[in-house]
Structure formats: structure tokens, C-alpha cells
Amino acid sequence: MSAAHKVQIIVSDAEGFFRRLTDAATALTIYYNASIGDGVSCSLDTHPMAFIDLESKTPTREMNSLPGHIAAALGTNLPQENCRQIGRSESDRHIGLHWQVDVAEISQYIELPFAKSPKLRRVMAVIVADAILSARKTPGQRIHYSRRKGWWQQAFRYFGTDFSYTTVVTAVDALLTVGILIDHDLRPPSLATGIQSSYRPSPWLESIKLSKVRRHPGELIRLKNTAKVLVDYKDTERTHRERRFLQKINRMYENADITLDSPNAVYDGDLIHFTDHTVDSSKRSLYRVYNNLSWTAGGRFYGPWWQSCPSDDRKRILIGGDRTEEKDFPALHPKLLYAYAGEALVGDAYTLPGWERKICKRAFNVLLNASDLRAAEGALLDHVDGCKLAARQLIDDIKARHPKVQQYFHTGIGLWLQNIDASMCRSILSEMCIKKGILVLPVHDSFIVPHWAVDDLDKVRWAVFDRAVLTVANK
């Protein structure tokens, strides 16, 4: 479903209206969340006024007809001023500020607007470099950023001293004025949508090739709140230790010969173009993301280009010119969940009569990650043609298949399981990269190594798995 068919509705009786949506709006997909500020989620019981995300299952030809279409589906009159299109797509991305740029090189191609300070000029150069790379990688992609001072205060550690509300907003406004950035979608910072302002790079930027731009990873230990917004935290010995560990691994990646030899790829400098997306092969650094303001929720490793590479093409990755193999842990989270319950998983966790295995696997993971039953049902609608009855039946069938662990479904336990698999990943990187000197490229719970190191990897990863099972069984 295109993002053009999404709307947000402002309601004064959010809880009551939300119930009416759930019961009556069969023509809508309802996203079970609401917001009261820029990236700030809220509970419908505690905030009587909120924005609710909706998406029509029946595409409409005219953008302006969607509010009426929604109102008709609800059987109610909806004031036009209470309904707005969401001009955001899942392919949009946040502004990239982790670039090391040469201001003089950029000035050879583009006349930057007047800046009152060297710092502001550096910020402009980084935003322009980010726009150029975006135009080359994904033409037409929107880039969003916050115009709320509180957001930048919370995110200070992630962008450095040059980047603040004042410097970024001033730079963006100046670049929009001269046409380097275009199509500004300005969102007032007080508007309770959770949607940030955004722009597009001017199309002519695509023709510029910069040779002196390098990406630096920024903060390697990242913490998000329950609204998935990056927040500051107090460093401890543990965060210092984990940051040093990642720096050591990242230096190995930076110095390694990691390439891709795929007939499906088109190479453009650091960019590798596939049929439906592009990856930046200069992105080699790992960072960790923890969730829900907790060091025991999430913590997975993200960042390097091979994680965004199609699985079939990952088979063509070369390390030091050698072909590679990728090994994973089949049904890792179901096995860990059963161990936590003091039980053993028998058979394939994702095989259910009458259902495709792929859908069952997706549904099982949804049940692990959803915070409640309603959220689980909503997350499954796209996989069962929007049919609520089918979503509920699939959930019931999975519970019947897994009665010994069903009490953990839709409790949000998935983030804790991710924390376990992230700890496993760290152990494997430590044993293989640091102690044995064998490069390993992680893709969450799978690992890419030179073909000659598969036996070493298998010994290490299964030993790590056995320790993880014992750990969760004793929780």
C-alpha cells in the first residue's frame, strides 16, 4: 500500500474513537499507535487527544478524496481539518550527519550560502554531501529532520558539537533558499503528529561525484526510548568497554579487503546498485542499538553494507579475495524461548497445516515482538490480505502448536531474546575476530566467513549457542 493512502486523524476522544475504528472500519488498516508530539508516542488511556494512523485498503485516485473515503468507511462525518495526508514513505530516511567532508571540494561544485561561522559552513557542507549521496543512491528520496529543540538536546551525543537545532535548521533553511534542497515539507514542531519536516535533494546534485567524503559511524552504543527515539544516557564502565570492543572490530573491517562479485550488481564508486535498492559499500562499521531505555532490550549489531545486501548476493561476498559461506542458527528465537520455559522444541517451529511456512515464521516473530494481542493482530494484517479473522486464526493455530510457550506471546519478550542473540553475536566476534584473527561479517544471527574458516565458525557458534541455552534456562 502506497504511503499516499495513509492519513492521520486528530480525535478529541481518542480511546472511544479508537474502539469505534477497531470494530467498524473493515476497509482500513489501523496502526496501533498514537502520538502527541514529534516522535513521542502516547497511551490512548492517558491522552484524550491524539493522532491515530490509518491506511485505506482501497486505493483512491485523488489524494484529497481519502478523508471522505475514511469517513465513509467509519460511517461518520469527519471534519476536513481533522484529517491530513501522511507524506512519508518507509523508504524516506533521517538526515545523515556522519560524514567527513572536504568543504573546499564541495565548494568547487556548489556555491554554498553565506555562513556566519566556520561551524555553520561545515554543517552546510555535510548536509549538502548527504544530499548529493542521497540523490545518487536513491533519487527522489525524502530526507527528514527535526525542527524541535528538545529532539536535538536528547540526540546531542549522536551527532557531535557541530550539529544542533540552531546550526542544522539554519543550514537547511539557507540551502532551501538557494535551491540546493527543494520540496520542503515544513512541519511545525508543536504539531502532534510525530512526523518531522522533510525535503528532497535538487535533482541536479545527482551529477556530482565527491571523492573526499567518508562516513564515520558516530556513536557506537545507541539507546532508544519506547517511541524508538534516540536518547542520551550516562556512560558506565560497561558502555566504555563495549565501545572499545566495537572500535577494535571496526578497525579490522576498515583494513580488510571485503568486496562483492555479483552479476546482479552495478558498481558506482562506493555505491552498489541492485534491482530495487542501493547499498553504500563504504559503510563498514558496526554499532549497537538498545531499546526501551534498557540495556537488556535489543542491543543488536547494525550498520555495515552487507546487512542490506540481498541474501542471494551475499553469497558472492569475497573476503581477502576468497569466497565465503554464511551460517545461521535455524529457529534461534523459538529454541531460546523453549529453553527459557524449561522445555525442548520438537519439530519445525514454523510448520503448521494449512499455512505457508513463510507466513508462520513471520507470525511467530510478530507474536514474540508485539506488546499485546491487538498489536499482534494489526501487524499480521498485511500478511493475510487484511483479514482480521485470518490473523486471529493464525495466532490461535500458532498457540495451539506451541502450548508450552504461548504464555510468552504478545508480551514483548522478543527484545529480550534479541538481547540474548546479540550477546551470542558479540561472543562469536570476540572468539573469531579478536582471538583467532578470522574476519566474521555478522547479519544478526547469521555469520559470513571465508570458506576455509567454516569449521572454526561452527565450533565457536555451537559452543556459544549451548552457553546461551543454559543461560536462558537458568533465568
XYZ file of C-alpha atoms in Angstrom:
475
model
C 0.000 0.000 0.000
C 1.414 3.360 -1.001
C 2.138 5.912 1.701
C -0.111 8.248 -0.308
C -3.071 6.334 1.067
C -2.196 6.911 4.692
C -3.739 9.558 6.868
C -3.649 10.652 10.461
C -6.806 11.711 12.249
C -6.921 14.100 15.167
C -9.515 12.989 17.668
C -10.618 14.523 20.947
C -11.917 11.232 22.367
C -9.027 9.046 21.272
C -9.910 5.959 23.272
C -13.576 5.875 22.275
C -12.816 6.707 18.654
C -10.119 4.058 18.551
C -12.612 1.414 19.716
C -15.040 2.501 17.001
C -12.281 2.198 14.392
C -11.371 -1.288 15.551
C -14.952 -2.521 15.487
C -16.311 -0.826 12.377
C -13.589 0.087 9.912
C -13.214 -3.097 7.879
C -11.921 -1.075 4.939
C -8.998 0.278 6.909
C -5.688 -0.916 8.236
C -5.242 0.549 11.705
C -1.785 1.127 13.106
C -1.976 0.602 16.834
C -0.167 3.671 17.962
C -0.864 7.317 18.596
C 1.303 10.342 19.170
C 1.155 13.710 20.867
C 4.440 15.198 19.697
C 7.403 14.930 17.360
C 8.332 11.271 17.703
C 6.645 10.967 21.114
C 4.188 8.097 21.437
C 1.356 8.122 23.923
C -1.109 5.817 25.585
C -4.688 6.258 24.479
C -5.903 5.941 28.064
C -3.759 8.838 29.348
C -4.035 11.347 26.490
C -7.595 12.229 25.413
C -6.377 13.958 22.249
C -4.060 12.153 19.847
C -3.262 11.365 16.239
C -4.157 7.880 15.025
C -2.535 6.338 11.950
C -4.875 4.829 9.354
C -4.418 3.354 5.920
C -7.100 2.679 3.350
C -7.194 -0.825 1.884
C -8.981 0.547 -1.172
C -6.655 2.901 -3.087
C -8.222 6.206 -4.082
C -7.248 8.104 -7.180
C -7.365 11.546 -5.619
C -5.295 12.406 -2.588
C -7.988 14.790 -1.340
C -10.703 12.151 -1.534
C -9.121 9.968 1.123
C -10.545 11.831 4.141
C -14.017 11.326 2.709
C -13.218 7.692 1.957
C -12.117 7.185 5.562
C -15.227 8.941 6.858
C -17.450 6.760 4.701
C -15.760 3.624 5.971
C -16.337 4.774 9.532
C -19.904 5.790 8.913
C -19.269 9.169 10.484
C -18.669 12.754 9.448
C -15.010 13.650 9.835
C -14.063 17.345 9.777
C -11.635 18.053 6.939
C -9.335 19.993 9.255
C -9.016 16.911 11.461
C -7.592 14.751 8.688
C -4.244 15.118 6.938
C -2.303 13.049 4.452
C 0.889 11.441 5.703
C 3.501 12.424 3.164
C 6.029 9.947 4.460
C 7.165 6.697 2.942
C 9.057 3.843 4.575
C 11.849 4.495 2.081
C 12.377 8.011 3.473
C 15.304 8.387 5.823
C 16.659 10.648 8.506
C 19.236 13.285 7.670
C 22.752 11.838 7.598
C 25.271 13.855 9.575
C 28.012 11.253 9.984
C 30.077 12.386 7.011
C 33.668 13.547 6.981
C 33.745 16.098 4.162
C 36.171 18.438 2.486
C 34.453 21.837 2.411
C 36.828 23.027 -0.317
C 35.902 20.096 -2.590
C 32.191 20.754 -2.186
C 32.766 24.456 -2.851
C 34.293 23.533 -6.235
C 30.906 22.201 -7.354
C 28.438 24.257 -5.342
C 28.385 27.835 -4.149
C 27.355 27.451 -0.524
C 25.187 30.198 1.017
C 26.794 32.726 3.325
C 27.556 31.288 6.760
C 28.243 33.405 9.825
C 30.768 30.948 11.247
C 33.109 28.155 10.121
C 30.967 25.730 12.136
C 27.815 26.652 10.217
C 29.704 26.328 6.927
C 30.872 22.826 7.942
C 27.296 21.863 8.814
C 26.091 23.130 5.423
C 28.808 21.116 3.681
C 27.810 17.920 5.497
C 24.115 18.400 4.676
C 24.991 19.069 1.017
C 27.237 15.978 0.868
C 24.426 13.915 2.377
C 22.015 15.311 -0.225
C 24.422 14.547 -3.085
C 24.915 10.963 -1.953
C 21.162 10.536 -1.477
C 20.474 11.889 -4.974
C 22.967 9.404 -6.427
C 21.853 6.454 -4.319
C 18.068 6.924 -4.203
C 16.872 9.747 -6.479
C 13.740 11.478 -5.222
C 14.045 10.127 -1.676
C 12.793 12.462 1.034
C 15.141 13.305 3.893
C 13.544 14.210 7.201
C 14.904 16.115 10.179
C 13.546 17.587 13.395
C 12.784 21.252 13.996
C 12.118 20.617 17.691
C 14.786 21.861 20.093
C 14.131 19.075 22.572
C 14.869 16.443 19.952
C 18.341 17.843 19.304
C 19.064 18.163 23.013
C 18.240 14.478 23.514
C 20.248 13.399 20.485
C 23.331 15.508 21.268
C 25.721 12.592 21.838
C 24.813 11.055 18.470
C 25.794 13.962 16.213
C 28.590 15.890 17.899
C 29.126 19.513 18.852
C 28.715 20.987 15.348
C 25.159 19.754 14.936
C 22.450 21.396 16.986
C 18.935 22.709 16.484
C 20.341 26.136 15.588
C 23.035 25.062 13.124
C 21.017 22.351 11.334
C 17.772 24.327 10.971
C 19.685 27.457 9.891
C 21.696 25.466 7.344
C 18.661 23.666 5.904
C 16.721 26.925 5.564
C 19.646 28.579 3.757
C 20.114 25.624 1.394
C 16.387 25.636 0.609
C 16.519 29.355 -0.190
C 19.171 28.864 -2.895
C 17.549 25.706 -4.342
C 20.149 23.126 -3.322
C 17.394 21.469 -1.311
C 13.808 21.545 -2.612
C 10.221 20.494 -1.960
C 10.257 21.395 1.721
C 7.510 19.792 3.783
C 7.598 22.040 6.843
C 6.056 20.562 9.988
C 5.577 22.888 12.984
C 7.469 21.432 15.948
C 4.368 21.656 18.146
C 2.176 19.669 15.739
C 1.197 16.397 17.390
C 1.942 14.055 14.528
C 5.335 12.602 15.255
C 6.201 13.444 11.625
C 9.326 15.507 11.082
C 9.907 18.153 8.438
C 11.493 16.880 5.223
C 12.984 17.903 1.898
C 14.398 16.420 -1.295
C 17.837 17.000 -2.814
C 17.679 19.015 -6.016
C 17.892 16.535 -8.962
C 21.000 18.164 -10.457
C 23.013 17.060 -7.408
C 22.978 13.526 -8.825
C 25.629 14.536 -11.386
C 28.206 15.425 -8.715
C 30.767 12.816 -7.667
C 32.632 13.573 -4.468
C 35.948 11.839 -3.899
C 36.775 13.067 -0.394
C 33.641 12.072 1.512
C 33.963 9.340 4.094
C 31.386 8.073 6.546
C 32.242 7.822 10.222
C 29.983 5.680 12.384
C 29.231 8.220 15.080
C 28.155 6.904 18.486
C 28.630 3.141 18.566
C 26.390 2.482 21.583
C 22.882 3.789 20.941
C 19.880 3.833 23.249
C 16.270 4.386 22.186
C 13.182 5.034 24.249
C 9.824 3.287 23.839
C 8.984 5.662 20.977
C 12.141 4.456 19.164
C 13.771 7.875 19.536
C 17.487 8.100 20.333
C 18.107 9.429 23.839
C 21.136 10.369 25.876
C 22.468 8.194 28.689
C 25.176 8.196 31.332
C 28.291 6.290 30.339
C 29.421 3.432 32.571
C 32.367 1.058 32.537
C 30.199 -1.302 30.505
C 29.386 1.228 27.766
C 33.054 2.272 27.613
C 34.089 -1.391 27.331
C 31.553 -2.167 24.619
C 32.538 0.937 22.669
C 36.224 -0.088 22.764
C 35.279 -3.579 21.587
C 33.360 -2.188 18.603
C 36.191 0.186 17.726
C 38.587 -2.762 17.606
C 36.255 -4.808 15.365
C 35.576 -1.812 13.108
C 39.290 -1.207 12.587
C 39.566 -4.771 11.340
C 36.737 -4.161 8.862
C 38.243 -0.887 7.649
C 41.575 -2.564 6.925
C 40.089 -5.702 5.359
C 39.523 -6.494 1.694
C 35.730 -7.037 1.593
C 34.202 -6.996 -1.877
C 31.183 -8.247 -3.788
C 31.397 -10.145 -7.065
C 27.773 -10.375 -8.159
C 26.306 -10.300 -11.676
C 23.210 -8.622 -10.205
C 25.119 -5.568 -9.008
C 26.089 -2.364 -10.798
C 29.069 -0.591 -9.270
C 29.296 3.192 -8.998
C 32.238 4.105 -6.802
C 31.290 3.087 -3.264
C 27.671 2.564 -4.299
C 26.417 -0.880 -5.312
C 23.124 -0.765 -7.204
C 20.787 -3.764 -7.137
C 17.478 -4.078 -8.945
C 15.372 -2.424 -6.280
C 17.814 -0.732 -3.925
C 21.363 0.553 -3.435
C 23.927 -0.045 -0.704
C 26.925 2.055 0.226
C 29.971 -0.215 0.492
C 31.859 2.432 2.472
C 29.585 1.631 5.420
C 31.625 -0.986 7.273
C 31.259 -0.033 10.917
C 29.133 -1.868 13.465
C 27.119 -0.096 16.131
C 24.684 -1.465 18.710
C 21.110 -0.311 19.329
C 19.366 -0.905 22.647
C 15.647 -0.319 23.083
C 13.044 0.753 25.624
C 15.653 2.609 27.706
C 17.034 -0.764 28.753
C 20.404 -2.445 28.317
C 18.613 -5.824 28.291
C 16.289 -4.995 25.384
C 17.711 -5.320 21.884
C 21.384 -4.493 21.596
C 21.791 -5.960 18.123
C 24.632 -5.003 15.793
C 23.752 -2.774 12.825
C 25.484 -0.611 10.251
C 27.607 -2.383 7.601
C 26.569 -2.636 3.979
C 26.427 -6.437 3.823
C 23.428 -6.434 6.173
C 21.449 -4.596 3.461
C 22.690 -6.843 0.680
C 20.127 -9.330 -0.771
C 20.670 -12.801 0.685
C 21.407 -14.377 -2.687
C 24.017 -11.732 -3.428
C 25.638 -12.121 -0.008
C 26.818 -15.498 -1.288
C 29.083 -13.565 -3.696
C 30.893 -11.613 -0.970
C 34.665 -12.092 -1.009
C 36.957 -11.637 1.978
C 40.591 -11.189 1.007
C 39.630 -12.457 -2.442
C 38.330 -15.753 -1.001
C 34.752 -16.926 -1.483
C 32.649 -17.019 1.649
C 29.925 -19.044 3.320
C 27.126 -17.864 5.583
C 25.948 -19.895 8.558
C 22.960 -19.158 10.786
C 21.077 -20.592 13.760
C 17.835 -22.160 12.492
C 14.778 -21.177 14.584
C 17.003 -19.473 17.146
C 14.333 -17.486 18.988
C 11.855 -20.387 19.258
C 14.623 -22.581 20.673
C 15.686 -19.935 23.175
C 12.068 -19.352 24.180
C 11.507 -23.035 24.815
C 14.719 -23.198 26.838
C 13.506 -20.249 28.904
C 10.286 -22.174 29.603
C 12.294 -25.253 30.611
C 11.060 -27.194 27.604
C 12.524 -28.540 24.366
C 11.250 -27.600 20.918
C 10.140 -30.651 18.945
C 9.909 -30.408 15.161
C 9.904 -27.321 12.968
C 8.568 -24.305 14.868
C 7.169 -22.742 11.708
C 5.293 -25.672 10.121
C 1.504 -25.503 10.519
C -1.117 -27.371 8.472
C -2.952 -25.060 6.113
C -0.432 -22.207 6.331
C 2.639 -21.307 4.314
C 5.805 -21.728 6.345
C 6.996 -18.229 5.446
C 3.842 -16.689 6.901
C 4.088 -18.848 10.029
C 7.663 -17.743 10.620
C 6.668 -14.120 10.261
C 3.680 -14.606 12.575
C 5.758 -16.361 15.250
C 8.193 -13.454 15.321
C 5.322 -10.963 15.436
C 3.945 -12.765 18.485
C 7.337 -12.502 20.166
C 7.727 -8.784 19.481
C 4.166 -7.493 19.905
C 3.359 -5.886 23.242
C -0.264 -7.075 23.263
C -2.731 -9.165 21.256
C -4.218 -6.201 19.404
C -0.791 -5.098 18.194
C -0.032 -8.662 17.040
C -3.270 -8.869 15.053
C -2.612 -5.487 13.453
C 0.937 -6.408 12.476
C -0.272 -9.580 10.740
C -2.975 -7.993 8.595
C -0.636 -7.256 5.687
C 0.306 -10.951 5.570
C -3.269 -12.294 5.459
C -4.789 -9.900 2.900
C -6.086 -7.610 5.609
C -8.446 -10.207 7.037
C -8.805 -9.873 10.821
C -10.421 -13.295 11.148
C -7.467 -14.888 9.334
C -4.990 -13.030 11.559
C -6.762 -14.241 14.694
C -6.984 -17.796 13.343
C -3.270 -17.826 12.554
C -2.458 -16.644 16.070
C -4.731 -19.316 17.571
C -3.113 -22.015 15.417
C 0.388 -20.966 16.477
C -0.657 -21.024 20.125
C -2.154 -24.487 19.650
C 1.113 -25.643 18.054
C 3.175 -24.150 20.902
C 1.102 -24.534 24.095
C 4.203 -24.769 26.310
C 5.326 -21.222 25.457
C 2.100 -19.478 24.462
C 2.062 -17.508 27.726
C 5.026 -15.504 26.419
C 3.368 -14.485 23.150
C 2.495 -10.800 22.634
C 4.316 -9.783 25.833
C 7.219 -8.020 24.102
C 9.674 -10.765 25.040
C 11.220 -10.537 21.571
C 13.506 -7.638 22.549
C 14.914 -9.694 25.419
C 15.545 -12.584 23.004
C 17.282 -10.140 20.667
C 19.480 -9.157 23.590
C 20.444 -12.810 24.003
C 21.237 -13.290 20.317
C 23.195 -10.016 20.342
C 25.289 -11.331 23.229
C 25.866 -14.505 21.207
C 26.980 -12.383 18.260
C 29.417 -10.495 20.464
C 30.910 -13.747 21.755
C 31.366 -15.067 18.225
C 33.040 -11.833 17.089
C 35.308 -11.924 20.138
C 36.338 -15.560 19.633
C 36.743 -15.431 15.859
C 37.948 -11.890 15.120
C 39.869 -10.924 18.255
C 41.260 -14.255 19.448
C 41.632 -16.189 16.174
C 42.147 -13.265 13.784
C 39.477 -14.620 11.395
C 37.176 -11.980 9.955
C 33.456 -12.578 10.526
C 30.706 -10.455 8.996
C 27.559 -10.602 11.188
C 23.996 -10.360 9.903
C 22.242 -10.523 13.295
C 22.030 -14.292 13.908
C 23.959 -15.395 10.816
C 27.672 -15.082 10.101
C 29.764 -14.802 6.928
C 33.317 -16.156 6.927
C 35.926 -17.193 4.336
C 35.114 -20.711 3.123
C 38.210 -22.108 4.771
C 37.061 -20.897 8.218
C 33.658 -22.637 8.302
C 34.842 -25.400 10.641
C 36.252 -22.832 13.077
C 32.996 -20.884 12.951
C 30.876 -23.982 13.562
C 32.870 -24.958 16.642
C 32.639 -21.460 18.081
C 28.997 -20.728 17.289
C 27.605 -24.006 18.610
C 29.602 -23.631 21.814
C 28.153 -20.119 22.138
C 24.669 -21.474 21.444
C 24.993 -24.126 24.175
C 26.044 -21.468 26.696
C 23.123 -19.237 25.688
C 20.623 -22.068 26.160
C 21.995 -22.729 29.647
C 21.842 -19.028 30.449
C 18.180 -18.555 29.491
C 17.195 -21.863 31.106
C 18.545 -20.569 34.421
C 16.824 -17.173 34.246
